[in-house]
Amino acid sequence: MKRFAAILLIFVLTAGMAMTGAATLSYAEPASVAGIDRTVSTGQFSSGFIDENNVFYMAGYAKNIPWHHEGNMTTEEGSAIWSYPVKVMDNARSISFAHETFGVIRTDGSLWMWGDNTNGLVGNGGAYDGIVTVSAGEGNEPWKYYYQYEPVKVLDNVAAFSLSETYCAAIRTDGSLWMWGVKGRIPNHKYGDLTFQGKQEVPLKVLDGVRCVSCASSGIAIVKTDGSLWTWGVTGSAPNGYDYYFTRKMDHVKAVSCGSSYMAILKDDDSLWMAGVNGYGQLGNGTMDGSGQAVYHEPAKVLDHVVQFTTGSANAAAVTADGSLYVWGNRTMCGLGDGSMVAGKMHPIPEACLTTPTKILDNVVAVDLPRNQHRGFAVKKDGTLWGWGVNRNGELGNGSAGDTSGSVSFASGSEVQTASFPVQSSPVKIMPGIRTTSLSGQSLTPAAPAIDPDPSAWAKSIVEKAIGQKLVPEALQGNYTKPITRAEFCALAATLYESRMGEVTDRKTFDDTKDANVEKMAAIGVVAGVGNNKFAPDRDITREQAATMLAALAGALGKPIEESEPSFADNGDISGWAVPYVGKMQTSGIMNGTGNGNFSPLGSYTREQSIATMLSVLAYVDE
């Protein structure tokens, strides 16, 4: 069962699926500021990433990934899993996920939405193209959820947007705030007015002059263009529990992020302030209140020199100007990446809480916490993506891997079932090339390299030699500094192999490509798919992936390379599965390091580098 909130009759926590008090989970959103792109987001069962070329990838539950659906899409149990990132679309600028509803702002400013549309969150008038049924227990009618599987355009001229599980808010380039979803959560009326029921299924203009918005489950916080902070509903800042109308709370504010009945506020002097409930120590003030009854309505300062921050359901994270990543709050199931596996309970326990900001990483520029409080992502200054926490559905994008495991018991009909899943206790490198921007709108990670149509100086004679030997397909004769894709690499490998061994007649087919070169190389074991009978032909390869394919190619040509341990300074960064293949490349001399004794396993691999190493494979085989 995937949707815990829907199937829960009893919830026995064996190793950590903690809840905020005994209530249902609610979801939070990092600060959504006009002009700032959010390039990493993670929801309940899926995660998304945008690279420096504005390509949008997703990993996790296949039902949520457009154009990559697998399995029976009419039940929660039927969907397949993508445990590695798969390409979703080009020209993506900013993303936001909440539970199983998703949105992306494209480079032209258009906002596209898809996913669970039961509450009208997609904003397309309530339309859907699929129904998912979930068991409600023996003798009960199943729940039905209405899904829009393919993205639809909702608004133009969008600068930023924020999602919760009940409504969505978008800031347009003119500063106007538009909202849709559950009507009772849209602040165009007195909070709690029961006459506002049903769904607002298309965007509705609510305010002008807004530069930042963050959605909670039952409330919203905005920062206006004059720097004033306003809240409505339940945000943890109202003495009586909620604000009936938009209420001005503070001035000189840059951004705000709402958690579950608490919020984080960044002021103009880059100090971070917290207010609200403190059940798991999520306010970072050194205390925790397991009952969830104590509420700190007045914001208190937690950190200085903050450049980026986020809140989860009962935790928070912040990046300071020196690149330090601090986390605090609920750390159940390694949700904060501090290296500890803490078993959860139905109520907070001290050992499950970090009550003060705790540093877990250096050289960080961005962080994201999801809405289920047991996972997180960080982007480092070099553009590499790091992740931690629950990886049950491949949400981390590293092959459903983890360094420990957790389990959860739940009721399904009259039976109690237990599900085990991998958990990553501390940050692990996922992929390179993620783009991020700062609160000032400036790029924080390396820009996409310019693509030179001609070979680099070092590669010019090598490329000319390979072309002279008819080893470079015409389609790859150009843009030599461009990162090579999996399909393009297969084209080079197939050309080299068939020049020596003759035509490959066997085929291994995939659902997402009919490329003959891919099918040939898969048939002889040079390459493999990414799962679910997919190949992801357009995905760029990394250096460690290239090492694996080149080693397999040498073996297919009749000269296997002996295994050996690599001896690079960054050996610890090489994925476990790739270690022997990188060792083979170093021993054979087919691939070299990148300087300073490093191999840079997650670095990109270009066309000209691929051509050069194809010639190196040929030289090795001919020795």
Coordinates of C-alpha atoms in Angstrom, one line a residue:
M1 CA 0.0 0.0 0.0
K2 CA 1.4 3.4 -0.9
R3 CA -1.0 6.0 0.5
F4 CA -0.5 5.6 4.2
A5 CA -3.1 8.2 5.2
A6 CA -5.8 6.5 3.2
I7 CA -5.2 2.9 4.3
L8 CA -4.5 3.6 7.9
L9 CA -6.7 1.8 10.4
I10 CA -3.9 1.2 12.8
F11 CA -0.4 2.4 12.6
V12 CA 2.3 0.5 14.5
L13 CA 5.7 2.0 14.2
T14 CA 8.4 -0.7 14.2
A15 CA 11.4 1.5 13.1
G16 CA 10.3 4.9 12.6
M17 CA 7.3 6.2 10.6
A18 CA 6.6 8.9 13.1
M19 CA 3.6 11.3 13.1
T20 CA 3.3 14.8 14.5
G21 CA 1.5 13.9 17.8
A22 CA -1.3 11.6 17.0
A23 CA -2.7 13.7 14.2
T24 CA -2.4 13.1 10.5
L25 CA 0.6 14.4 8.6
S26 CA 0.5 17.8 7.0
Y27 CA 2.9 19.1 4.5
A28 CA 5.1 22.1 4.1
E29 CA 6.9 24.1 1.5
P30 CA 10.2 25.9 1.2
A31 CA 10.0 29.6 0.6
S32 CA 8.6 30.3 -2.8
V33 CA 9.9 33.7 -3.8
A34 CA 9.2 35.5 -7.1
G35 CA 12.2 35.4 -9.3
I36 CA 13.9 32.5 -7.5
D37 CA 14.0 29.1 -9.1
R38 CA 13.5 25.9 -7.0
T39 CA 15.2 23.1 -8.8
V40 CA 14.9 20.3 -6.3
S41 CA 11.6 19.1 -4.7
T42 CA 10.4 15.9 -3.1
G43 CA 6.9 14.7 -2.3
Q44 CA 5.4 11.7 -0.6
F45 CA 6.5 9.1 -3.2
S46 CA 8.4 11.0 -5.9
S47 CA 11.3 13.5 -6.2
G48 CA 12.2 15.9 -9.0
F49 CA 15.4 17.7 -10.1
I50 CA 16.2 20.3 -12.7
D51 CA 19.8 20.4 -14.2
E52 CA 21.9 23.2 -15.5
N53 CA 20.4 22.7 -19.0
N54 CA 16.8 23.2 -17.6
V55 CA 16.0 19.5 -18.1
F56 CA 13.5 18.2 -15.5
Y57 CA 14.0 14.7 -14.1
M58 CA 11.9 12.6 -11.7
A59 CA 12.4 9.4 -9.6
G60 CA 10.1 7.3 -7.5
Y61 CA 6.5 6.2 -8.0
A62 CA 5.9 5.7 -11.7
K63 CA 2.3 6.8 -11.5
N64 CA 3.4 10.3 -10.7
I65 CA 6.0 10.6 -13.5
P66 CA 4.5 11.9 -16.8
W67 CA 5.1 9.7 -19.9
H68 CA 6.8 7.1 -17.8
H69 CA 3.8 5.4 -16.3
E70 CA 4.2 1.6 -15.7
G71 CA 2.0 -1.0 -14.1
N72 CA -1.7 -0.9 -13.2
M73 CA -2.5 2.7 -12.8
T74 CA -6.0 2.2 -11.3
T75 CA -4.8 1.0 -7.9
E76 CA -2.2 2.3 -5.4
E77 CA -0.5 -1.1 -5.4
G78 CA -0.2 -1.4 -9.2
S79 CA 2.3 1.3 -10.1
A80 CA 5.9 0.5 -10.9
I81 CA 8.9 2.4 -9.5
W82 CA 11.6 4.4 -11.2
S83 CA 14.6 4.2 -8.9
Y84 CA 16.9 6.4 -11.1
P85 CA 16.0 9.8 -12.4
V86 CA 14.2 9.7 -15.8
K87 CA 13.7 12.7 -18.0
V88 CA 10.3 14.4 -18.0
M89 CA 10.6 17.6 -20.0
D90 CA 12.9 20.3 -21.3
N91 CA 12.8 24.0 -20.6
A92 CA 11.9 23.6 -16.9
R93 CA 12.7 26.4 -14.5
S94 CA 11.2 25.7 -11.1
I95 CA 9.3 22.9 -9.4
S96 CA 7.1 22.2 -6.4
F97 CA 5.7 18.8 -5.1
A98 CA 3.1 18.2 -2.4
H99 CA 2.1 14.6 -1.6
E100 CA 1.0 13.4 -5.1
T101 CA 0.3 16.7 -6.9
F102 CA 3.1 18.3 -8.9
G103 CA 3.9 21.5 -10.7
V104 CA 6.6 23.0 -12.9
I105 CA 7.2 26.5 -14.1
R106 CA 8.8 26.4 -17.6
T107 CA 11.3 28.9 -18.9
D108 CA 8.5 30.8 -20.7
G109 CA 6.8 31.4 -17.4
S110 CA 3.9 29.0 -17.9
L111 CA 2.8 26.8 -15.0
W112 CA 2.0 23.2 -15.7
M113 CA 0.3 20.9 -13.1
W114 CA -0.5 17.2 -12.8
G115 CA -1.2 14.4 -10.3
D116 CA -3.9 14.0 -7.6
N117 CA -6.8 16.3 -8.6
T118 CA -9.3 15.2 -6.0
N119 CA -9.2 18.6 -4.3
G120 CA -8.9 20.5 -7.5
L121 CA -5.2 21.2 -7.0
V122 CA -4.3 20.7 -10.6
G123 CA -6.3 23.9 -11.4
N124 CA -7.7 22.7 -14.7
G125 CA -11.4 22.9 -13.9
G126 CA -11.5 19.5 -12.2
A127 CA -10.7 17.4 -15.3
Y128 CA -8.9 14.1 -14.8
D129 CA -7.8 11.2 -17.0
G130 CA -7.7 8.4 -14.4
I131 CA -9.2 7.2 -11.2
V132 CA -7.2 5.4 -8.5
T133 CA -9.0 3.3 -5.9
V134 CA -7.6 2.6 -2.4
S135 CA -8.9 0.0 0.0
A136 CA -10.8 1.4 2.9
G137 CA -10.8 -1.9 4.8
E138 CA -13.0 -4.9 4.8
G139 CA -16.7 -4.1 4.3
N140 CA -16.1 -0.5 3.3
E141 CA -16.3 1.2 0.0
P142 CA -12.9 2.0 -1.4
W143 CA -11.7 5.5 -1.6
K144 CA -11.4 7.1 -5.0
Y145 CA -8.8 9.6 -6.1
Y146 CA -9.0 11.5 -9.4
Y147 CA -5.7 11.9 -11.3
Q148 CA -4.5 14.1 -14.1
Y149 CA -1.6 12.0 -15.3
E150 CA -0.3 14.3 -18.0
P151 CA 0.8 17.9 -17.3
V152 CA -1.7 20.6 -18.3
K153 CA -1.0 24.4 -18.5
V154 CA -2.7 26.3 -15.8
L155 CA -1.3 29.9 -15.8
D156 CA 1.1 32.1 -17.8
N157 CA 3.5 34.7 -16.5
V158 CA 4.2 32.8 -13.2
A159 CA 7.1 33.9 -11.1
A160 CA 6.8 31.4 -8.1
F161 CA 4.3 29.0 -6.7
S162 CA 3.7 26.9 -3.5
L163 CA 1.8 23.7 -2.9
S164 CA 0.1 22.0 0.0
E165 CA -2.0 18.9 0.0
T166 CA -5.2 21.0 0.0
Y167 CA -4.5 24.1 -2.2
C168 CA -2.0 25.9 -4.4
A169 CA -0.8 29.5 -4.6
A170 CA 1.0 31.2 -7.5
I171 CA 2.7 34.6 -7.7
R172 CA 2.5 36.1 -11.2
T173 CA 5.1 38.4 -12.6
D174 CA 2.9 41.4 -11.8
G175 CA 3.0 40.5 -8.1
S176 CA -0.6 39.2 -8.0
L177 CA -1.4 36.1 -5.9
W178 CA -3.7 33.4 -7.4
M179 CA -5.0 30.4 -5.6
W180 CA -7.0 27.2 -6.2
G181 CA -7.9 24.0 -4.4
V182 CA -10.1 23.5 -1.3
K183 CA -12.2 26.7 -1.0
G184 CA -12.0 26.7 2.8
R185 CA -8.2 27.1 2.6
I186 CA -8.3 30.2 0.2
P187 CA -8.0 33.4 2.2
N188 CA -10.7 35.4 0.5
H189 CA -13.0 35.1 3.5
K190 CA -13.0 34.7 7.3
Y191 CA -11.1 31.6 8.4
G192 CA -13.5 28.9 9.4
D193 CA -16.5 30.3 7.5
L194 CA -18.4 27.1 6.7
T195 CA -20.2 28.8 3.7
F196 CA -16.9 28.5 1.8
Q197 CA -17.0 24.8 1.0
G198 CA -16.3 22.7 -2.0
K199 CA -13.4 23.2 -4.5
Q200 CA -12.0 26.2 -6.4
E201 CA -10.9 24.3 -9.5
V202 CA -9.4 27.1 -11.5
P203 CA -7.0 29.9 -10.3
L204 CA -8.6 32.8 -8.4
K205 CA -7.0 36.1 -7.9
V206 CA -6.6 36.9 -4.1
L207 CA -4.1 39.7 -3.6
D208 CA -1.7 42.1 -5.3
G209 CA 1.8 43.2 -4.3
V210 CA 3.1 39.7 -3.2
R211 CA 6.7 38.6 -3.6
C212 CA 6.8 35.4 -1.4
V213 CA 4.2 32.8 -0.5
S214 CA 4.3 29.5 1.5
C215 CA 1.3 27.2 2.0
A216 CA 0.6 25.2 5.1
S217 CA -2.2 22.6 5.4
S218 CA -4.7 25.1 6.9
G219 CA -3.0 28.4 6.5
I220 CA -0.8 30.6 4.4
A221 CA 2.0 33.1 4.9
I222 CA 3.0 35.8 2.4
V223 CA 5.6 38.5 2.2
K224 CA 4.5 41.6 0.4
T225 CA 6.7 43.7 -1.8
D226 CA 7.2 46.2 1.1
G227 CA 8.8 43.4 3.2
S228 CA 5.8 42.9 5.5
L229 CA 4.9 39.4 6.7
W230 CA 1.1 38.5 6.7
T231 CA -0.5 35.2 7.8
W232 CA -4.0 33.7 7.5
G233 CA -5.4 30.5 9.1
V234 CA -3.2 28.1 11.1
T235 CA 0.5 29.0 10.8
G236 CA 1.5 28.8 14.5
S237 CA 1.8 32.6 14.9
A238 CA -1.7 33.4 16.2
P239 CA -2.4 33.4 20.0
N240 CA -5.9 31.8 19.6
G241 CA -4.6 29.2 17.1
Y242 CA -5.5 30.9 13.8
D243 CA -5.9 34.2 12.1
Y244 CA -9.4 34.9 10.9
Y245 CA -8.2 37.4 8.3
F246 CA -4.8 38.3 6.8
T247 CA -2.8 39.7 9.8
R248 CA 0.4 41.7 9.6
K249 CA 3.0 40.0 11.8
M250 CA 6.4 41.4 11.1
D251 CA 8.3 43.9 8.9
H252 CA 11.7 43.7 7.2
V253 CA 11.2 40.2 6.0
K254 CA 12.8 38.5 2.9
A255 CA 11.0 35.1 2.9
V256 CA 8.9 32.7 4.9
S257 CA 8.4 28.9 4.9
C258 CA 5.4 27.2 6.6
G259 CA 5.6 23.9 8.4
S260 CA 2.8 22.1 10.2
S261 CA 1.6 24.8 12.5
Y262 CA 5.0 26.5 12.7
M263 CA 7.0 28.7 10.4
A264 CA 10.5 29.9 9.6
I265 CA 11.1 33.6 8.7
L266 CA 14.1 35.1 7.1
K267 CA 14.6 38.8 7.8
D268 CA 16.5 41.4 5.8
D269 CA 19.6 41.0 7.9
D270 CA 19.7 37.3 7.0
S271 CA 18.7 36.1 10.5
L272 CA 16.3 33.2 10.7
W273 CA 13.4 33.3 13.1
M274 CA 11.0 30.5 14.2
A275 CA 7.4 30.5 15.7
G276 CA 4.7 28.0 16.3
V277 CA 4.4 24.5 17.8
N278 CA 7.5 22.7 19.0
G279 CA 6.6 19.0 19.4
Y280 CA 9.8 17.7 17.9
G281 CA 12.1 20.7 18.7
Q282 CA 11.4 22.1 15.2
L283 CA 11.8 25.7 16.5
G284 CA 15.4 25.0 17.2
N285 CA 15.3 26.7 20.6
G286 CA 16.8 23.8 22.6
T287 CA 13.5 22.5 23.9
M288 CA 10.8 20.0 22.7
D289 CA 7.2 19.5 23.8
G290 CA 6.0 16.0 23.0
S291 CA 2.4 16.9 23.7
G292 CA 2.4 19.5 20.9
Q293 CA 0.4 21.8 23.1
A294 CA 3.1 24.5 23.7
V295 CA 3.0 27.1 21.1
Y296 CA 5.5 30.0 20.7
H297 CA 3.5 32.7 19.0
E298 CA 6.3 35.3 19.0
P299 CA 9.1 34.5 16.6
A300 CA 12.6 33.9 18.1
K301 CA 15.9 34.0 16.4
V302 CA 17.6 30.7 15.6
L303 CA 20.5 31.4 13.2
D304 CA 22.4 34.2 11.5
H305 CA 23.8 34.5 8.1
V306 CA 21.2 32.3 6.5
V307 CA 21.0 32.2 2.6
Q308 CA 18.5 29.4 2.0
F309 CA 16.1 27.5 4.3
T310 CA 13.1 25.1 4.3
T311 CA 10.6 23.5 6.7
G312 CA 9.1 20.0 6.7
S313 CA 6.2 18.7 8.7
A314 CA 8.1 18.8 12.0
N315 CA 11.7 19.8 11.1
A316 CA 13.7 22.5 9.4
A317 CA 17.0 23.1 7.6
A318 CA 19.0 26.1 6.7
V319 CA 22.1 26.9 4.7
T320 CA 24.4 29.7 6.0
A321 CA 26.7 32.0 4.0
D322 CA 29.8 29.8 4.6
G323 CA 28.0 26.8 3.0
S324 CA 27.1 25.0 6.2
L325 CA 23.9 22.9 6.2
Y326 CA 22.1 22.9 9.6
V327 CA 19.1 20.6 10.4
W328 CA 16.8 20.3 13.5
G329 CA 13.5 18.9 14.6
N330 CA 12.2 15.4 13.9
R331 CA 15.0 13.0 12.8
T332 CA 12.9 9.8 12.8
M333 CA 14.0 7.4 10.0
C334 CA 17.1 9.4 9.2
G335 CA 14.9 12.3 8.0
L336 CA 17.5 14.8 8.9
G337 CA 20.5 12.9 7.5
D338 CA 22.5 13.2 10.8
G339 CA 23.6 9.5 10.6
S340 CA 21.3 8.2 13.3
M341 CA 18.5 5.6 12.9
V342 CA 15.8 6.5 15.5
A343 CA 12.7 4.3 15.9
G344 CA 9.6 6.4 15.8
K345 CA 6.7 6.4 18.2
M346 CA 3.1 7.6 18.1
H347 CA 4.3 10.6 20.1
P348 CA 7.6 12.5 20.0
I349 CA 10.4 11.1 22.2
P350 CA 13.6 13.1 23.1
E351 CA 16.0 10.8 21.1
A352 CA 13.9 11.4 18.0
C353 CA 14.4 15.2 18.2
L354 CA 17.3 17.5 17.4
T355 CA 16.3 20.6 19.4
T356 CA 19.1 22.9 18.1
P357 CA 20.6 23.4 14.7
T358 CA 23.1 20.6 13.9
K359 CA 25.6 20.8 11.1
I360 CA 25.6 17.8 8.7
L361 CA 27.3 19.1 5.4
D362 CA 29.7 21.7 4.0
N363 CA 29.7 23.5 0.7
V364 CA 25.9 23.5 0.4
V365 CA 23.9 26.1 -1.5
A366 CA 20.3 24.7 -1.3
V367 CA 18.2 22.3 0.7
D368 CA 14.8 20.7 0.5
L369 CA 12.7 18.7 3.0
P370 CA 9.6 16.8 1.9
R371 CA 6.1 16.7 3.2
N372 CA 6.5 13.3 4.9
Q373 CA 9.4 14.4 7.1
H374 CA 11.6 11.4 6.4
R375 CA 13.8 12.5 3.5
G376 CA 15.9 15.4 2.4
F377 CA 18.0 16.7 -0.5
A378 CA 20.9 19.2 -0.6
V379 CA 22.8 20.8 -3.5
K380 CA 26.5 21.5 -3.1
K381 CA 28.4 24.4 -4.7
D382 CA 29.7 22.1 -7.4
G383 CA 26.1 21.3 -8.5
T384 CA 26.0 17.8 -7.1
L385 CA 22.8 16.6 -5.5
W386 CA 22.9 14.8 -2.2
G387 CA 20.1 12.9 -0.5
W388 CA 19.2 11.0 2.6
G389 CA 16.3 9.3 4.4
V390 CA 13.5 6.9 3.4
N391 CA 14.0 5.5 -0.1
R392 CA 11.1 3.0 -0.3
N393 CA 10.1 3.9 -3.8
G394 CA 13.4 4.9 -5.2
E395 CA 12.7 8.6 -4.3
L396 CA 16.4 9.4 -3.8
G397 CA 17.1 8.4 -7.4
N398 CA 20.1 6.2 -6.5
G399 CA 18.6 2.8 -7.3
S400 CA 16.6 2.2 -4.1
A401 CA 19.8 2.0 -2.2
G402 CA 20.4 2.7 1.5
D403 CA 22.9 2.0 4.2
T404 CA 20.2 0.7 6.7
S405 CA 16.6 -0.3 6.6
G406 CA 13.3 0.5 8.2
S407 CA 9.9 -1.0 8.3
V408 CA 6.3 0.0 9.0
S409 CA 3.3 -2.1 10.0
F410 CA -0.2 -1.2 8.9
A411 CA -3.7 -2.6 8.7
S412 CA -5.0 -3.8 5.3
G413 CA -8.5 -5.1 5.7
S414 CA -8.4 -7.7 8.5
E415 CA -4.7 -8.3 8.2
V416 CA -1.7 -6.5 9.6
Q417 CA 1.1 -6.2 7.1
T418 CA 4.7 -5.1 7.5
A419 CA 6.8 -3.4 4.8
S420 CA 10.5 -3.1 4.9
F421 CA 12.4 -0.5 2.8
P422 CA 15.9 1.0 2.4
V423 CA 16.9 4.1 4.4
Q424 CA 20.0 6.3 3.9
S425 CA 21.2 7.5 7.3
S426 CA 23.6 10.2 6.1
P427 CA 23.8 12.3 2.8
V428 CA 24.9 10.3 -0.3
K429 CA 25.8 11.8 -3.7
I430 CA 23.0 11.2 -6.2
M431 CA 23.8 13.1 -9.4
P432 CA 25.7 16.0 -10.8
G433 CA 24.7 19.2 -12.6
I434 CA 21.8 20.6 -10.5
R435 CA 21.2 24.3 -11.0
T436 CA 20.2 26.6 -8.1
T437 CA 19.7 30.3 -7.5
S438 CA 20.0 32.4 -4.4
L439 CA 17.5 34.6 -2.6
S440 CA 19.0 37.4 -4.7
G441 CA 18.3 35.5 -7.9
Q442 CA 21.9 34.8 -8.6
S443 CA 23.2 31.5 -9.8
L444 CA 24.9 29.5 -7.0
T445 CA 26.0 26.4 -9.0
P446 CA 28.2 26.2 -12.1
A447 CA 26.5 27.4 -15.3
A448 CA 26.0 25.0 -18.1
P449 CA 29.2 24.8 -20.1
A450 CA 29.1 26.3 -23.5
I451 CA 29.0 23.7 -26.2
D452 CA 31.8 24.0 -28.7
P453 CA 30.9 22.5 -32.2
D454 CA 34.6 21.8 -32.7
P455 CA 36.8 19.4 -30.6
S456 CA 38.9 20.8 -27.8
A457 CA 42.6 21.3 -28.6
W458 CA 43.6 18.2 -26.8
A459 CA 41.0 16.1 -28.6
K460 CA 41.3 17.5 -32.1
S461 CA 43.8 14.9 -33.5
I462 CA 42.1 12.0 -31.6
V463 CA 38.7 12.9 -33.1
E464 CA 40.1 13.3 -36.6
K465 CA 41.8 9.8 -36.2
A466 CA 38.5 8.2 -35.1
I467 CA 36.6 9.8 -38.0
G468 CA 39.2 8.6 -40.4
Q469 CA 38.8 5.1 -39.1
K470 CA 35.0 5.5 -39.6
L471 CA 34.4 5.0 -35.8
V472 CA 32.3 8.2 -35.3
P473 CA 28.7 8.1 -36.7
E474 CA 27.9 11.3 -38.7
A475 CA 25.3 12.3 -36.1
L476 CA 28.0 12.6 -33.5
Q477 CA 30.4 14.6 -35.6
G478 CA 29.9 17.9 -33.9
N479 CA 29.1 19.5 -30.6
Y480 CA 32.1 17.5 -29.2
T481 CA 32.1 19.2 -25.7
K482 CA 28.4 18.3 -25.2
P483 CA 27.7 15.6 -22.5
I484 CA 27.0 12.3 -24.2
T485 CA 23.7 10.5 -23.8
R486 CA 23.2 6.8 -23.2
A487 CA 21.9 6.2 -26.7
E488 CA 24.8 8.2 -28.2
F489 CA 27.3 6.2 -26.3
C490 CA 25.7 3.0 -27.7
A491 CA 26.1 4.4 -31.2
L492 CA 29.8 4.8 -30.7
A493 CA 30.1 1.4 -29.0
A494 CA 28.1 -0.4 -31.7
T495 CA 30.2 1.2 -34.5
L496 CA 33.5 0.1 -32.8
Y497 CA 32.2 -3.4 -32.0
E498 CA 30.8 -4.1 -35.5
S499 CA 34.0 -2.8 -37.1
R500 CA 35.9 -5.7 -35.5
M501 CA 33.3 -8.4 -34.8
G502 CA 30.7 -8.0 -37.5
E503 CA 27.1 -7.0 -37.4
V504 CA 25.2 -7.8 -34.2
T505 CA 22.0 -9.6 -35.0
D506 CA 20.6 -10.1 -31.5
R507 CA 18.4 -7.5 -30.0
K508 CA 17.3 -6.7 -26.4
T509 CA 14.3 -4.4 -26.6
F510 CA 13.1 -1.7 -24.3
D511 CA 9.8 0.1 -23.9
D512 CA 11.1 3.6 -24.3
T513 CA 13.4 3.3 -27.3
K514 CA 13.6 1.5 -30.6
D515 CA 17.2 2.6 -31.2
A516 CA 19.0 -0.3 -33.0
N517 CA 22.3 0.5 -31.4
V518 CA 20.9 0.5 -28.0
E519 CA 19.2 -2.9 -28.6
K520 CA 22.4 -4.4 -30.0
M521 CA 24.7 -3.2 -27.2
A522 CA 22.1 -4.4 -24.6
A523 CA 21.9 -7.8 -26.3
I524 CA 25.7 -8.4 -25.9
G525 CA 25.9 -7.1 -22.4
V526 CA 27.7 -3.8 -23.0
V527 CA 24.8 -1.8 -21.5
A528 CA 21.8 -2.5 -19.3
G529 CA 18.4 -0.8 -18.7
V530 CA 17.5 1.4 -15.7
G531 CA 14.6 -0.8 -14.6
N532 CA 11.0 -1.5 -15.6
N533 CA 12.3 -2.5 -19.1
K534 CA 13.3 1.1 -19.7
F535 CA 16.6 2.4 -21.0
A536 CA 16.4 6.2 -20.6
P537 CA 18.2 6.8 -23.9
D538 CA 18.3 10.6 -23.6
R539 CA 19.9 10.6 -20.1
D540 CA 23.5 11.9 -19.9
I541 CA 26.0 9.4 -18.6
T542 CA 28.4 10.0 -15.7
R543 CA 32.1 9.0 -15.6
E544 CA 31.5 6.0 -13.4
Q545 CA 28.8 4.8 -15.8
A546 CA 31.1 5.3 -18.8
A547 CA 33.7 3.2 -16.9
T548 CA 31.2 0.4 -16.5
M549 CA 30.2 0.4 -20.2
L550 CA 33.8 0.6 -21.5
A551 CA 34.9 -2.3 -19.3
A552 CA 31.9 -4.4 -20.7
L553 CA 32.8 -3.4 -24.2
A554 CA 36.4 -4.6 -23.8
G555 CA 35.1 -7.9 -22.6
A556 CA 32.7 -8.2 -25.5
L557 CA 35.6 -7.6 -27.9
G558 CA 37.3 -10.6 -26.4
K559 CA 39.8 -9.1 -23.9
P560 CA 38.3 -8.8 -20.4
I561 CA 40.1 -6.5 -18.0
E562 CA 41.2 -8.0 -14.7
E563 CA 39.6 -6.6 -11.6
S564 CA 41.5 -4.3 -9.3
E565 CA 40.8 -1.6 -6.7
P566 CA 41.0 2.0 -7.9
S567 CA 43.4 4.3 -6.1
F568 CA 41.9 7.7 -6.6
A569 CA 41.7 10.4 -3.9
D570 CA 37.9 10.4 -4.2
N571 CA 37.4 6.7 -4.1
G572 CA 34.8 7.2 -1.4
D573 CA 32.6 9.1 -3.9
I574 CA 32.5 6.2 -6.3
S575 CA 29.2 4.2 -6.1
G576 CA 29.8 0.7 -4.7
W577 CA 28.6 -1.0 -7.9
A578 CA 31.0 1.0 -10.0
V579 CA 34.2 0.5 -7.9
P580 CA 35.5 -2.6 -9.8
Y581 CA 34.9 -1.0 -13.2
V582 CA 36.7 2.2 -12.3
G583 CA 39.5 0.0 -11.1
K584 CA 39.6 -1.8 -14.4
M585 CA 39.7 1.6 -16.3
Q586 CA 42.7 2.7 -14.1
T587 CA 44.6 -0.5 -14.5
S588 CA 44.1 -0.7 -18.3
G589 CA 44.7 3.0 -18.8
I590 CA 41.5 3.4 -20.8
M591 CA 40.3 6.2 -18.6
N592 CA 42.3 8.5 -16.5
G593 CA 41.5 10.8 -13.6
T594 CA 40.4 14.4 -13.7
G595 CA 43.3 16.0 -11.8
N596 CA 44.6 16.2 -8.3
G597 CA 44.3 12.4 -8.0
N598 CA 40.5 12.4 -8.4
F599 CA 38.3 10.4 -10.7
S600 CA 35.1 12.5 -10.3
P601 CA 32.8 9.6 -10.7
L602 CA 29.6 11.7 -11.0
G603 CA 31.2 14.2 -13.4
S604 CA 29.7 14.5 -16.9
Y605 CA 31.3 12.6 -19.9
T606 CA 31.4 14.4 -23.2
R607 CA 31.3 13.2 -26.8
E608 CA 35.0 13.9 -27.4
Q609 CA 36.0 12.1 -24.2
S610 CA 33.9 9.1 -25.3
I611 CA 35.5 9.1 -28.7
A612 CA 38.9 9.2 -27.1
T613 CA 38.2 6.3 -24.8
M614 CA 36.7 4.2 -27.6
L615 CA 40.1 4.5 -29.3
S616 CA 41.8 3.6 -26.0
V617 CA 39.6 0.4 -25.8
L618 CA 40.7 -0.5 -29.3
A619 CA 44.4 0.0 -28.4
Y620 CA 43.9 -2.1 -25.3
V621 CA 42.3 -4.9 -27.2
D622 CA 45.0 -4.8 -29.9
E623 CA 47.9 -5.0 -27.4

